[in-house]
Amino acid sequence: MNKGPDGKNTSGRGQRDLTVRVKSARGRTASSTRWLQRQLNDPYVKRAQNEGYRGRAAFKIMEVDDKFRFLVPGARVVDLGCAPGGWIQVAVPRINALEEKKGKAVGTILGIDLQEVEPIPGATIHQLDFMDEGADEQVKEWLGGSADVVMSDMAASSSGHKQTDHLRIISLCEAAAYLAFDVLEEGGTFVSKVLAGGAEGELQKLLKQRFAKVANVKPPSSRADSSEKFVVASGFRG
Ligand SMILES: C[S@@+](CC[C@H](N)C(=O)[O-])C[C@H]1O[C@@H](n2cnc3c(N)ncnc32)[C@H](O)[C@@H]1O
């Protein structure tokens, strides 16, 4: 029987597959009508609702971790850009942050976001702009030691200009990588969302110098029409 992160039975819920059509409404732009229609018909949005996850992003980290296995019992994790909390919901049971699996090491997770996040049992969450001066020092203070995993799903809201969005996401990813260099334990893992192309090459070069392996993955739940992918750098050299 399947259980969601809230512990409720999720089997058999929401099995019907009906395509929802959205009528254009006064005051709604064509692009927001398209967004709403896509959202209402997205199988991962439905799955997230049925299984109790706060967003479809939860499936991305689930799929990436199923392949690379870095969210292990006892892991100390930093999650940058964690709102509304889907990645944390996935990580808490995997790292055993609630001490549910007796005899297994107990993990910790520190989440950071610009936005306020509803508390999640087993996680410590702070509201902070990670691009503010001194933010990385603040995160290190909250962390109070080293980490095994630094993961980032940070993304600025879309400007509508592809190149600008690309540069913004790469600079968020770079800032996350520099925190990783400072706090990761030798052998640790860095996972970050990136947008393919352009400035991404420099970042990949930097990661290859500091990690034994750098892989790029596009999990099935990442929309095919988006240039989003995830870089997984493992075996931090220290
Ligand atoms: C795609 S969402 C993350 C979804 C999250 N992984 C989940 O599973 O719920 C991207 C997040 O990055 C956050 N973000 C963007 N820029 C940031 C910054 N400078 N500092 C902290 N968080 C930031 C946004 O507020 C947003 O909540």
PDB file of C-alpha atoms and ligand atoms in Angstrom:
ATOM      1  CA  MET A   1       0.000   0.000   0.000  1.00  0.00           C
ATOM      2  CA  ASN A   2       1.482   3.405  -0.956  1.00  0.00           C
ATOM      3  CA  LYS A   3       1.800   6.134   1.650  1.00  0.00           C
ATOM      4  CA  GLY A   4       2.378   9.834   1.024  1.00  0.00           C
ATOM      5  CA  PRO A   5       4.729  12.068   3.056  1.00  0.00           C
ATOM      6  CA  ASP A   6       1.811  12.817   5.406  1.00  0.00           C
ATOM      7  CA  GLY A   7       1.558   9.073   6.171  1.00  0.00           C
ATOM      8  CA  LYS A   8      -1.885   8.744   4.529  1.00  0.00           C
ATOM      9  CA  ASN A   9      -2.793   5.908   2.185  1.00  0.00           C
ATOM     10  CA  THR A  10      -2.567   7.198  -1.378  1.00  0.00           C
ATOM     11  CA  SER A  11      -3.362   4.021  -3.330  1.00  0.00           C
ATOM     12  CA  GLY A  12      -6.236   4.162  -5.751  1.00  0.00           C
ATOM     13  CA  ARG A  13      -6.774   7.882  -5.479  1.00  0.00           C
ATOM     14  CA  GLY A  14      -7.236  10.011  -8.569  1.00  0.00           C
ATOM     15  CA  GLN A  15      -7.053   7.199 -11.111  1.00  0.00           C
ATOM     16  CA  ARG A  16      -9.380   8.856 -13.672  1.00  0.00           C
ATOM     17  CA  ASP A  17      -7.615  10.611 -16.511  1.00  0.00           C
ATOM     18  CA  LEU A  18      -9.777  13.435 -17.752  1.00  0.00           C
ATOM     19  CA  THR A  19      -8.318  16.260 -19.781  1.00  0.00           C
ATOM     20  CA  VAL A  20      -9.367  19.604 -18.354  1.00  0.00           C
ATOM     21  CA  ARG A  21     -10.000  22.421 -20.801  1.00  0.00           C
ATOM     22  CA  VAL A  22      -9.626  25.966 -19.552  1.00  0.00           C
ATOM     23  CA  LYS A  23     -11.867  28.634 -21.039  1.00  0.00           C
ATOM     24  CA  SER A  24     -10.191  31.976 -21.645  1.00  0.00           C
ATOM     25  CA  ALA A  25     -11.554  34.396 -19.073  1.00  0.00           C
ATOM     26  CA  ARG A  26     -11.671  38.165 -18.946  1.00  0.00           C
ATOM     27  CA  GLY A  27      -8.455  39.455 -17.364  1.00  0.00           C
ATOM     28  CA  ARG A  28      -6.543  36.251 -17.998  1.00  0.00           C
ATOM     29  CA  THR A  29      -3.802  36.462 -20.617  1.00  0.00           C
ATOM     30  CA  ALA A  30      -3.413  33.784 -23.294  1.00  0.00           C
ATOM     31  CA  SER A  31      -0.153  32.628 -21.693  1.00  0.00           C
ATOM     32  CA  SER A  32      -1.704  32.272 -18.225  1.00  0.00           C
ATOM     33  CA  THR A  33      -4.610  30.329 -19.763  1.00  0.00           C
ATOM     34  CA  ARG A  34      -2.046  28.021 -21.409  1.00  0.00           C
ATOM     35  CA  TRP A  35      -0.137  27.688 -18.093  1.00  0.00           C
ATOM     36  CA  LEU A  36      -3.356  26.836 -16.206  1.00  0.00           C
ATOM     37  CA  GLN A  37      -4.414  24.276 -18.816  1.00  0.00           C
ATOM     38  CA  ARG A  38      -0.972  22.622 -18.693  1.00  0.00           C
ATOM     39  CA  GLN A  39      -1.000  22.633 -14.886  1.00  0.00           C
ATOM     40  CA  LEU A  40      -4.464  21.064 -14.696  1.00  0.00           C
ATOM     41  CA  ASN A  41      -3.521  18.297 -17.135  1.00  0.00           C
ATOM     42  CA  ASP A  42      -0.008  17.586 -15.851  1.00  0.00           C
ATOM     43  CA  PRO A  43       0.170  13.999 -14.497  1.00  0.00           C
ATOM     44  CA  TYR A  44       2.905  14.971 -12.009  1.00  0.00           C
ATOM     45  CA  VAL A  45       0.757  17.806 -10.596  1.00  0.00           C
ATOM     46  CA  LYS A  46      -2.043  15.252 -10.097  1.00  0.00           C
ATOM     47  CA  ARG A  47       0.367  12.737  -8.547  1.00  0.00           C
ATOM     48  CA  ALA A  48       1.729  15.384  -6.165  1.00  0.00           C
ATOM     49  CA  GLN A  49      -1.819  16.203  -5.043  1.00  0.00           C
ATOM     50  CA  ASN A  50      -2.746  12.535  -4.652  1.00  0.00           C
ATOM     51  CA  GLU A  51       0.414  11.567  -2.797  1.00  0.00           C
ATOM     52  CA  GLY A  52       0.549  14.610  -0.507  1.00  0.00           C
ATOM     53  CA  TYR A  53       3.598  16.387  -1.949  1.00  0.00           C
ATOM     54  CA  ARG A  54       3.692  20.171  -1.973  1.00  0.00           C
ATOM     55  CA  GLY A  55       4.622  20.339  -5.628  1.00  0.00           C
ATOM     56  CA  ARG A  56       5.585  18.332  -8.726  1.00  0.00           C
ATOM     57  CA  ALA A  57       9.269  19.251  -8.091  1.00  0.00           C
ATOM     58  CA  ALA A  58       9.283  16.466  -5.467  1.00  0.00           C
ATOM     59  CA  PHE A  59       9.389  13.871  -8.266  1.00  0.00           C
ATOM     60  CA  LYS A  60      12.488  15.446  -9.803  1.00  0.00           C
ATOM     61  CA  ILE A  61      14.657  14.915  -6.705  1.00  0.00           C
ATOM     62  CA  MET A  62      13.065  11.492  -6.172  1.00  0.00           C
ATOM     63  CA  GLU A  63      14.052  10.420  -9.690  1.00  0.00           C
ATOM     64  CA  VAL A  64      17.538  11.955  -9.464  1.00  0.00           C
ATOM     65  CA  ASP A  65      18.161  10.318  -6.073  1.00  0.00           C
ATOM     66  CA  ASP A  66      16.808   6.955  -7.256  1.00  0.00           C
ATOM     67  CA  LYS A  67      19.612   7.039  -9.810  1.00  0.00           C
ATOM     68  CA  PHE A  68      22.476   8.492  -7.736  1.00  0.00           C
ATOM     69  CA  ARG A  69      21.549   7.552  -4.102  1.00  0.00           C
ATOM     70  CA  PHE A  70      22.912  10.480  -2.114  1.00  0.00           C
ATOM     71  CA  LEU A  71      19.891  10.877   0.238  1.00  0.00           C
ATOM     72  CA  VAL A  72      20.941   8.050   2.537  1.00  0.00           C
ATOM     73  CA  PRO A  73      20.211   7.500   6.249  1.00  0.00           C
ATOM     74  CA  GLY A  74      22.333   9.853   8.335  1.00  0.00           C
ATOM     75  CA  ALA A  75      23.091  12.346   5.542  1.00  0.00           C
ATOM     76  CA  ARG A  76      23.433  16.019   6.473  1.00  0.00           C
ATOM     77  CA  VAL A  77      21.695  17.975   3.732  1.00  0.00           C
ATOM     78  CA  VAL A  78      21.370  21.629   2.729  1.00  0.00           C
ATOM     79  CA  ASP A  79      18.426  22.425   0.405  1.00  0.00           C
ATOM     80  CA  LEU A  80      18.690  25.865  -1.243  1.00  0.00           C
ATOM     81  CA  GLY A  81      15.488  27.276  -2.746  1.00  0.00           C
ATOM     82  CA  CYS A  82      13.359  24.788  -0.825  1.00  0.00           C
ATOM     83  CA  ALA A  83       9.875  26.406  -0.995  1.00  0.00           C
ATOM     84  CA  PRO A  84       7.220  25.078  -0.878  1.00  0.00           C
ATOM     85  CA  GLY A  85       9.071  22.031   0.451  1.00  0.00           C
ATOM     86  CA  GLY A  86       8.660  19.108  -1.961  1.00  0.00           C
ATOM     87  CA  TRP A  87      12.358  18.177  -1.994  1.00  0.00           C
ATOM     88  CA  ILE A  88      12.430  18.285   1.823  1.00  0.00           C
ATOM     89  CA  GLN A  89       9.378  15.998   2.005  1.00  0.00           C
ATOM     90  CA  VAL A  90      11.252  13.490  -0.153  1.00  0.00           C
ATOM     91  CA  ALA A  91      14.539  13.843   1.766  1.00  0.00           C
ATOM     92  CA  VAL A  92      13.226  13.549   5.353  1.00  0.00           C
ATOM     93  CA  PRO A  93      12.333   9.817   5.232  1.00  0.00           C
ATOM     94  CA  ARG A  94      15.285   8.940   2.982  1.00  0.00           C
ATOM     95  CA  ILE A  95      17.883  10.447   5.343  1.00  0.00           C
ATOM     96  CA  ASN A  96      15.916   9.177   8.371  1.00  0.00           C
ATOM     97  CA  ALA A  97      15.556  12.694   9.818  1.00  0.00           C
ATOM     98  CA  LEU A  98      12.586  11.626  11.942  1.00  0.00           C
ATOM     99  CA  GLU A  99      14.462   8.709  13.490  1.00  0.00           C
ATOM    100  CA  GLU A 100      11.780   6.329  12.240  1.00  0.00           C
ATOM    101  CA  LYS A 101      14.102   3.563  11.145  1.00  0.00           C
ATOM    102  CA  LYS A 102      15.621   2.329  14.390  1.00  0.00           C
ATOM    103  CA  GLY A 103      19.237   1.231  14.122  1.00  0.00           C
ATOM    104  CA  LYS A 104      19.838   3.528  11.121  1.00  0.00           C
ATOM    105  CA  ALA A 105      21.824   6.758  11.268  1.00  0.00           C
ATOM    106  CA  VAL A 106      19.744   9.918  11.732  1.00  0.00           C
ATOM    107  CA  GLY A 107      20.063  12.635   9.091  1.00  0.00           C
ATOM    108  CA  THR A 108      19.495  16.381   9.210  1.00  0.00           C
ATOM    109  CA  ILE A 109      18.181  18.810   6.615  1.00  0.00           C
ATOM    110  CA  LEU A 110      18.453  22.593   6.515  1.00  0.00           C
ATOM    111  CA  GLY A 111      16.181  24.351   4.011  1.00  0.00           C
ATOM    112  CA  ILE A 112      16.601  27.946   2.802  1.00  0.00           C
ATOM    113  CA  ASP A 113      14.271  30.061   0.689  1.00  0.00           C
ATOM    114  CA  LEU A 114      13.340  33.653  -0.091  1.00  0.00           C
ATOM    115  CA  GLN A 115       9.793  32.691   0.771  1.00  0.00           C
ATOM    116  CA  GLU A 116       8.322  31.534   4.015  1.00  0.00           C
ATOM    117  CA  VAL A 117       7.829  27.759   4.134  1.00  0.00           C
ATOM    118  CA  GLU A 118       5.227  25.874   6.186  1.00  0.00           C
ATOM    119  CA  PRO A 119       7.174  23.810   8.745  1.00  0.00           C
ATOM    120  CA  ILE A 120       8.005  20.196   7.862  1.00  0.00           C
ATOM    121  CA  PRO A 121       8.681  17.772  10.748  1.00  0.00           C
ATOM    122  CA  GLY A 122      12.316  16.675  10.725  1.00  0.00           C
ATOM    123  CA  ALA A 123      13.593  19.766   8.853  1.00  0.00           C
ATOM    124  CA  THR A 124      14.977  23.144   9.926  1.00  0.00           C
ATOM    125  CA  ILE A 125      13.880  25.877   7.530  1.00  0.00           C
ATOM    126  CA  HIS A 126      14.964  29.525   7.333  1.00  0.00           C
ATOM    127  CA  GLN A 127      13.817  32.417   5.164  1.00  0.00           C
ATOM    128  CA  LEU A 128      16.808  34.083   3.484  1.00  0.00           C
ATOM    129  CA  ASP A 129      17.866  35.562   0.144  1.00  0.00           C
ATOM    130  CA  PHE A 130      20.869  33.406  -0.643  1.00  0.00           C
ATOM    131  CA  MET A 131      22.229  36.114  -2.965  1.00  0.00           C
ATOM    132  CA  ASP A 132      22.404  38.663  -0.128  1.00  0.00           C
ATOM    133  CA  GLU A 133      25.856  39.608   1.074  1.00  0.00           C
ATOM    134  CA  GLY A 134      26.932  37.327   3.914  1.00  0.00           C
ATOM    135  CA  ALA A 135      24.149  34.797   3.222  1.00  0.00           C
ATOM    136  CA  ASP A 136      26.565  31.893   2.839  1.00  0.00           C
ATOM    137  CA  GLU A 137      28.157  32.748   6.211  1.00  0.00           C
ATOM    138  CA  GLN A 138      24.693  32.761   7.761  1.00  0.00           C
ATOM    139  CA  VAL A 139      23.904  29.344   6.232  1.00  0.00           C
ATOM    140  CA  LYS A 140      27.196  27.960   7.561  1.00  0.00           C
ATOM    141  CA  GLU A 141      26.322  29.229  11.016  1.00  0.00           C
ATOM    142  CA  TRP A 142      22.886  27.545  10.905  1.00  0.00           C
ATOM    143  CA  LEU A 143      24.471  24.359   9.599  1.00  0.00           C
ATOM    144  CA  GLY A 144      27.035  24.358  12.412  1.00  0.00           C
ATOM    145  CA  GLY A 145      29.402  21.936  10.677  1.00  0.00           C
ATOM    146  CA  SER A 146      29.907  20.147   7.414  1.00  0.00           C
ATOM    147  CA  ALA A 147      27.360  18.616   5.043  1.00  0.00           C
ATOM    148  CA  ASP A 148      27.201  15.487   2.900  1.00  0.00           C
ATOM    149  CA  VAL A 149      24.836  16.935   0.305  1.00  0.00           C
ATOM    150  CA  VAL A 150      24.223  20.462  -0.957  1.00  0.00           C
ATOM    151  CA  MET A 151      21.284  20.618  -3.325  1.00  0.00           C
ATOM    152  CA  SER A 152      19.763  23.614  -5.062  1.00  0.00           C
ATOM    153  CA  ASP A 153      16.543  24.026  -7.008  1.00  0.00           C
ATOM    154  CA  MET A 154      16.838  27.838  -6.821  1.00  0.00           C
ATOM    155  CA  ALA A 155      15.247  29.664  -9.735  1.00  0.00           C
ATOM    156  CA  ALA A 156      14.369  33.325 -10.045  1.00  0.00           C
ATOM    157  CA  SER A 157      10.912  34.051 -11.428  1.00  0.00           C
ATOM    158  CA  SER A 158      10.973  34.131 -15.205  1.00  0.00           C
ATOM    159  CA  SER A 159      11.785  37.478 -16.824  1.00  0.00           C
ATOM    160  CA  GLY A 160      10.351  36.284 -20.130  1.00  0.00           C
ATOM    161  CA  HIS A 161      13.808  36.802 -21.670  1.00  0.00           C
ATOM    162  CA  LYS A 162      15.493  33.439 -22.224  1.00  0.00           C
ATOM    163  CA  GLN A 163      19.109  34.629 -22.027  1.00  0.00           C
ATOM    164  CA  THR A 164      18.497  36.687 -18.866  1.00  0.00           C
ATOM    165  CA  ASP A 165      16.805  33.720 -17.176  1.00  0.00           C
ATOM    166  CA  HIS A 166      19.688  31.474 -18.200  1.00  0.00           C
ATOM    167  CA  LEU A 167      22.316  33.823 -16.713  1.00  0.00           C
ATOM    168  CA  ARG A 168      20.321  34.250 -13.501  1.00  0.00           C
ATOM    169  CA  ILE A 169      19.940  30.546 -12.909  1.00  0.00           C
ATOM    170  CA  ILE A 170      23.620  29.907 -13.630  1.00  0.00           C
ATOM    171  CA  SER A 171      24.640  32.563 -11.088  1.00  0.00           C
ATOM    172  CA  LEU A 172      22.322  30.996  -8.478  1.00  0.00           C
ATOM    173  CA  CYS A 173      23.876  27.629  -9.246  1.00  0.00           C
ATOM    174  CA  GLU A 174      27.396  29.057  -8.988  1.00  0.00           C
ATOM    175  CA  ALA A 175      26.604  30.629  -5.612  1.00  0.00           C
ATOM    176  CA  ALA A 176      25.276  27.238  -4.433  1.00  0.00           C
ATOM    177  CA  ALA A 177      28.427  25.532  -5.733  1.00  0.00           C
ATOM    178  CA  TYR A 178      30.675  27.902  -3.752  1.00  0.00           C
ATOM    179  CA  LEU A 179      28.742  27.093  -0.577  1.00  0.00           C
ATOM    180  CA  ALA A 180      29.209  23.400  -1.412  1.00  0.00           C
ATOM    181  CA  PHE A 181      32.991  23.894  -1.770  1.00  0.00           C
ATOM    182  CA  ASP A 182      33.022  25.417   1.731  1.00  0.00           C
ATOM    183  CA  VAL A 183      30.828  22.983   3.614  1.00  0.00           C
ATOM    184  CA  LEU A 184      30.947  19.597   1.879  1.00  0.00           C
ATOM    185  CA  GLU A 185      32.672  16.707   3.527  1.00  0.00           C
ATOM    186  CA  GLU A 186      35.188  14.916   1.301  1.00  0.00           C
ATOM    187  CA  GLY A 187      33.201  12.516  -0.897  1.00  0.00           C
ATOM    188  CA  GLY A 188      30.087  14.731  -0.674  1.00  0.00           C
ATOM    189  CA  THR A 189      27.539  15.463  -3.396  1.00  0.00           C
ATOM    190  CA  PHE A 190      26.335  18.668  -5.042  1.00  0.00           C
ATOM    191  CA  VAL A 191      23.064  18.655  -6.992  1.00  0.00           C
ATOM    192  CA  SER A 192      21.726  21.679  -8.786  1.00  0.00           C
ATOM    193  CA  LYS A 193      19.178  22.720 -11.327  1.00  0.00           C
ATOM    194  CA  VAL A 194      20.747  24.378 -14.388  1.00  0.00           C
ATOM    195  CA  LEU A 195      19.471  25.547 -17.730  1.00  0.00           C
ATOM    196  CA  ALA A 196      21.369  23.976 -20.625  1.00  0.00           C
ATOM    197  CA  GLY A 197      23.512  26.106 -22.922  1.00  0.00           C
ATOM    198  CA  GLY A 198      25.528  29.344 -22.822  1.00  0.00           C
ATOM    199  CA  ALA A 199      27.261  30.114 -19.518  1.00  0.00           C
ATOM    200  CA  GLU A 200      26.764  26.572 -18.238  1.00  0.00           C
ATOM    201  CA  GLY A 201      30.152  25.399 -19.643  1.00  0.00           C
ATOM    202  CA  GLU A 202      32.243  27.369 -17.127  1.00  0.00           C
ATOM    203  CA  LEU A 203      30.264  25.978 -14.240  1.00  0.00           C
ATOM    204  CA  GLN A 204      30.706  22.405 -15.482  1.00  0.00           C
ATOM    205  CA  LYS A 205      34.461  23.032 -15.792  1.00  0.00           C
ATOM    206  CA  LEU A 206      34.618  24.335 -12.229  1.00  0.00           C
ATOM    207  CA  LEU A 207      32.702  21.329 -10.891  1.00  0.00           C
ATOM    208  CA  LYS A 208      34.933  18.880 -12.763  1.00  0.00           C
ATOM    209  CA  GLN A 209      37.960  20.349 -10.965  1.00  0.00           C
ATOM    210  CA  ARG A 210      36.425  19.808  -7.536  1.00  0.00           C
ATOM    211  CA  PHE A 211      34.478  16.554  -7.884  1.00  0.00           C
ATOM    212  CA  ALA A 212      35.454  13.067  -9.033  1.00  0.00           C
ATOM    213  CA  LYS A 213      32.332  12.722 -11.219  1.00  0.00           C
ATOM    214  CA  VAL A 214      29.995  15.234 -12.851  1.00  0.00           C
ATOM    215  CA  ALA A 215      26.806  13.954 -14.484  1.00  0.00           C
ATOM    216  CA  ASN A 216      23.950  15.799 -16.163  1.00  0.00           C
ATOM    217  CA  VAL A 217      20.455  14.371 -15.959  1.00  0.00           C
ATOM    218  CA  LYS A 218      17.021  15.252 -17.204  1.00  0.00           C
ATOM    219  CA  PRO A 219      14.609  13.327 -14.964  1.00  0.00           C
ATOM    220  CA  PRO A 220      11.374  12.121 -16.626  1.00  0.00           C
ATOM    221  CA  SER A 221       9.328  14.559 -14.491  1.00  0.00           C
ATOM    222  CA  SER A 222      11.246  17.577 -15.868  1.00  0.00           C
ATOM    223  CA  ARG A 223       9.133  19.041 -18.665  1.00  0.00           C
ATOM    224  CA  ALA A 224      10.451  18.052 -22.072  1.00  0.00           C
ATOM    225  CA  ASP A 225       9.928  21.563 -23.474  1.00  0.00           C
ATOM    226  CA  SER A 226      12.145  23.137 -20.774  1.00  0.00           C
ATOM    227  CA  SER A 227      15.941  23.439 -21.021  1.00  0.00           C
ATOM    228  CA  GLU A 228      16.105  22.566 -17.317  1.00  0.00           C
ATOM    229  CA  LYS A 229      18.343  19.724 -16.254  1.00  0.00           C
ATOM    230  CA  PHE A 230      20.202  18.703 -13.098  1.00  0.00           C
ATOM    231  CA  VAL A 231      23.908  18.530 -12.563  1.00  0.00           C
ATOM    232  CA  VAL A 232      24.991  15.891 -10.041  1.00  0.00           C
ATOM    233  CA  ALA A 233      28.593  16.287  -8.904  1.00  0.00           C
ATOM    234  CA  SER A 234      29.763  13.495  -6.606  1.00  0.00           C
ATOM    235  CA  GLY A 235      32.958  12.564  -4.818  1.00  0.00           C
ATOM    236  CA  PHE A 236      33.952  16.021  -3.559  1.00  0.00           C
ATOM    237  CA  ARG A 237      37.729  16.203  -3.518  1.00  0.00           C
ATOM    238  CA  GLY A 238      37.849  18.579  -0.523  1.00  0.00           C
TER     239      GLY A 238
HETATM  240  C1  LIG B   1      11.388  25.709  -8.253  1.00  0.00           C
HETATM  241  S1  LIG B   1      11.228  26.437  -6.687  1.00  0.00           S
HETATM  242  C2  LIG B   1      11.835  25.198  -5.610  1.00  0.00           C
HETATM  243  C3  LIG B   1      10.910  24.050  -5.400  1.00  0.00           C
HETATM  244  C4  LIG B   1      11.387  23.144  -4.285  1.00  0.00           C
HETATM  245  N1  LIG B   1      12.572  22.395  -4.669  1.00  0.00           N
HETATM  246  C5  LIG B   1      10.323  22.158  -3.871  1.00  0.00           C
HETATM  247  O1  LIG B   1      10.495  20.979  -4.096  1.00  0.00           O
HETATM  248  O2  LIG B   1       9.310  22.576  -3.314  1.00  0.00           O
HETATM  249  C6  LIG B   1      12.521  27.593  -6.700  1.00  0.00           C
HETATM  250  C7  LIG B   1      12.688  28.333  -5.392  1.00  0.00           C
HETATM  251  O3  LIG B   1      13.897  29.063  -5.424  1.00  0.00           O
HETATM  252  C8  LIG B   1      13.725  30.154  -4.554  1.00  0.00           C
HETATM  253  N2  LIG B   1      14.773  31.154  -4.763  1.00  0.00           N
HETATM  254  C9  LIG B   1      15.041  31.845  -5.901  1.00  0.00           C
HETATM  255  N3  LIG B   1      16.042  32.714  -5.703  1.00  0.00           N
HETATM  256  C10 LIG B   1      16.435  32.551  -4.403  1.00  0.00           C
HETATM  257  C11 LIG B   1      17.408  33.192  -3.588  1.00  0.00           C
HETATM  258  N4  LIG B   1      18.173  34.177  -4.070  1.00  0.00           N
HETATM  259  N5  LIG B   1      17.530  32.799  -2.303  1.00  0.00           N
HETATM  260  C12 LIG B   1      16.746  31.817  -1.807  1.00  0.00           C
HETATM  261  N6  LIG B   1      15.789  31.192  -2.520  1.00  0.00           N
HETATM  262  C13 LIG B   1      15.632  31.555  -3.800  1.00  0.00           C
HETATM  263  C14 LIG B   1      12.345  30.658  -4.920  1.00  0.00           C
HETATM  264  O4  LIG B   1      11.803  31.461  -3.883  1.00  0.00           O
HETATM  265  C15 LIG B   1      11.575  29.352  -5.132  1.00  0.00           C
HETATM  266  O5  LIG B   1      10.857  28.987  -3.994  1.00  0.00           O
END
